[in-house]
XYZ file of C-alpha atoms in Angstrom:
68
model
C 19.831 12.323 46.891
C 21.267 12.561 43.402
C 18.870 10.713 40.948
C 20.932 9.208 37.646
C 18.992 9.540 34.599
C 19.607 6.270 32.733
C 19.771 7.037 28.400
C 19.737 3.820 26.483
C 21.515 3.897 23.069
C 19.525 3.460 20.320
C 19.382 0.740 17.786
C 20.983 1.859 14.320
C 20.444 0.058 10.994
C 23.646 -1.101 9.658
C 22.129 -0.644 6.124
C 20.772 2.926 6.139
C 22.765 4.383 9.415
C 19.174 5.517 10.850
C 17.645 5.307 13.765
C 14.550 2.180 14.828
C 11.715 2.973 15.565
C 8.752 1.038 17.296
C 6.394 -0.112 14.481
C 3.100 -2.462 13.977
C 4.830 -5.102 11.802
C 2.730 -7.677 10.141
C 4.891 -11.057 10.501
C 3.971 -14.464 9.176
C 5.710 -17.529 11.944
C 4.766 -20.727 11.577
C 1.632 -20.549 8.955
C 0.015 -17.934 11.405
C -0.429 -14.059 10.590
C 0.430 -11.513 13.518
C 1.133 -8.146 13.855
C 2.936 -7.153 16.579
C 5.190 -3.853 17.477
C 9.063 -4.339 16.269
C 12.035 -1.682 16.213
C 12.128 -1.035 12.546
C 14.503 0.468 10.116
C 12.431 3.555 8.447
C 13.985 3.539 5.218
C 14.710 -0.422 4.206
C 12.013 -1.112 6.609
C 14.217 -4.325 7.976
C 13.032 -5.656 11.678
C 14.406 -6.165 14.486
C 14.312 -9.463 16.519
C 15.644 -9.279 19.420
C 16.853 -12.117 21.174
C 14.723 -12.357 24.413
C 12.067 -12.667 21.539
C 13.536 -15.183 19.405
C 14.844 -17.641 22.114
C 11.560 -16.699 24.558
C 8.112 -16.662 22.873
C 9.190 -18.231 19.366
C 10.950 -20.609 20.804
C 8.217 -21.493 23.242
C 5.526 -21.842 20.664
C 7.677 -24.006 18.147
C 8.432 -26.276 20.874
C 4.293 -26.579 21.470
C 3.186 -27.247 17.636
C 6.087 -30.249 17.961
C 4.266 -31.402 20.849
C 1.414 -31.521 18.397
């Protein structure tokens, strides 16, 4: 049995042309201070959001404070 390997293609910056990487980012949503771990550009240092985050958890915690 012949076991395929899958490679994923890594995120680029379309600034800088380098590679993410998986950093602590400190991120300030909705008057609350996190830091969570974000594919970030090394040199501009511009993050990442991808969209299972943006339309999953963010989504799901701005819909709770309108609750509010």
């Amino acid at each position: 049995m012949k076991i395929i390997k899958e490679e994923k293609t890594p995120w680029i910056c379309d600034k800088c042309n380098k590679e993410l990487q998986l950093n602590k980012v400190k991120v300030v949503y909705l008057g609350g201070n996190f830091e969570v771990e974000l594919m970030q550009c090394p040199e501009c240092k511009m993050v990442l959001i991808d969209e299972d985050l943006a339309l999953g958890k963010m989504l799901e915690v701005e819909k709770g404070l309108e609750d509010k």
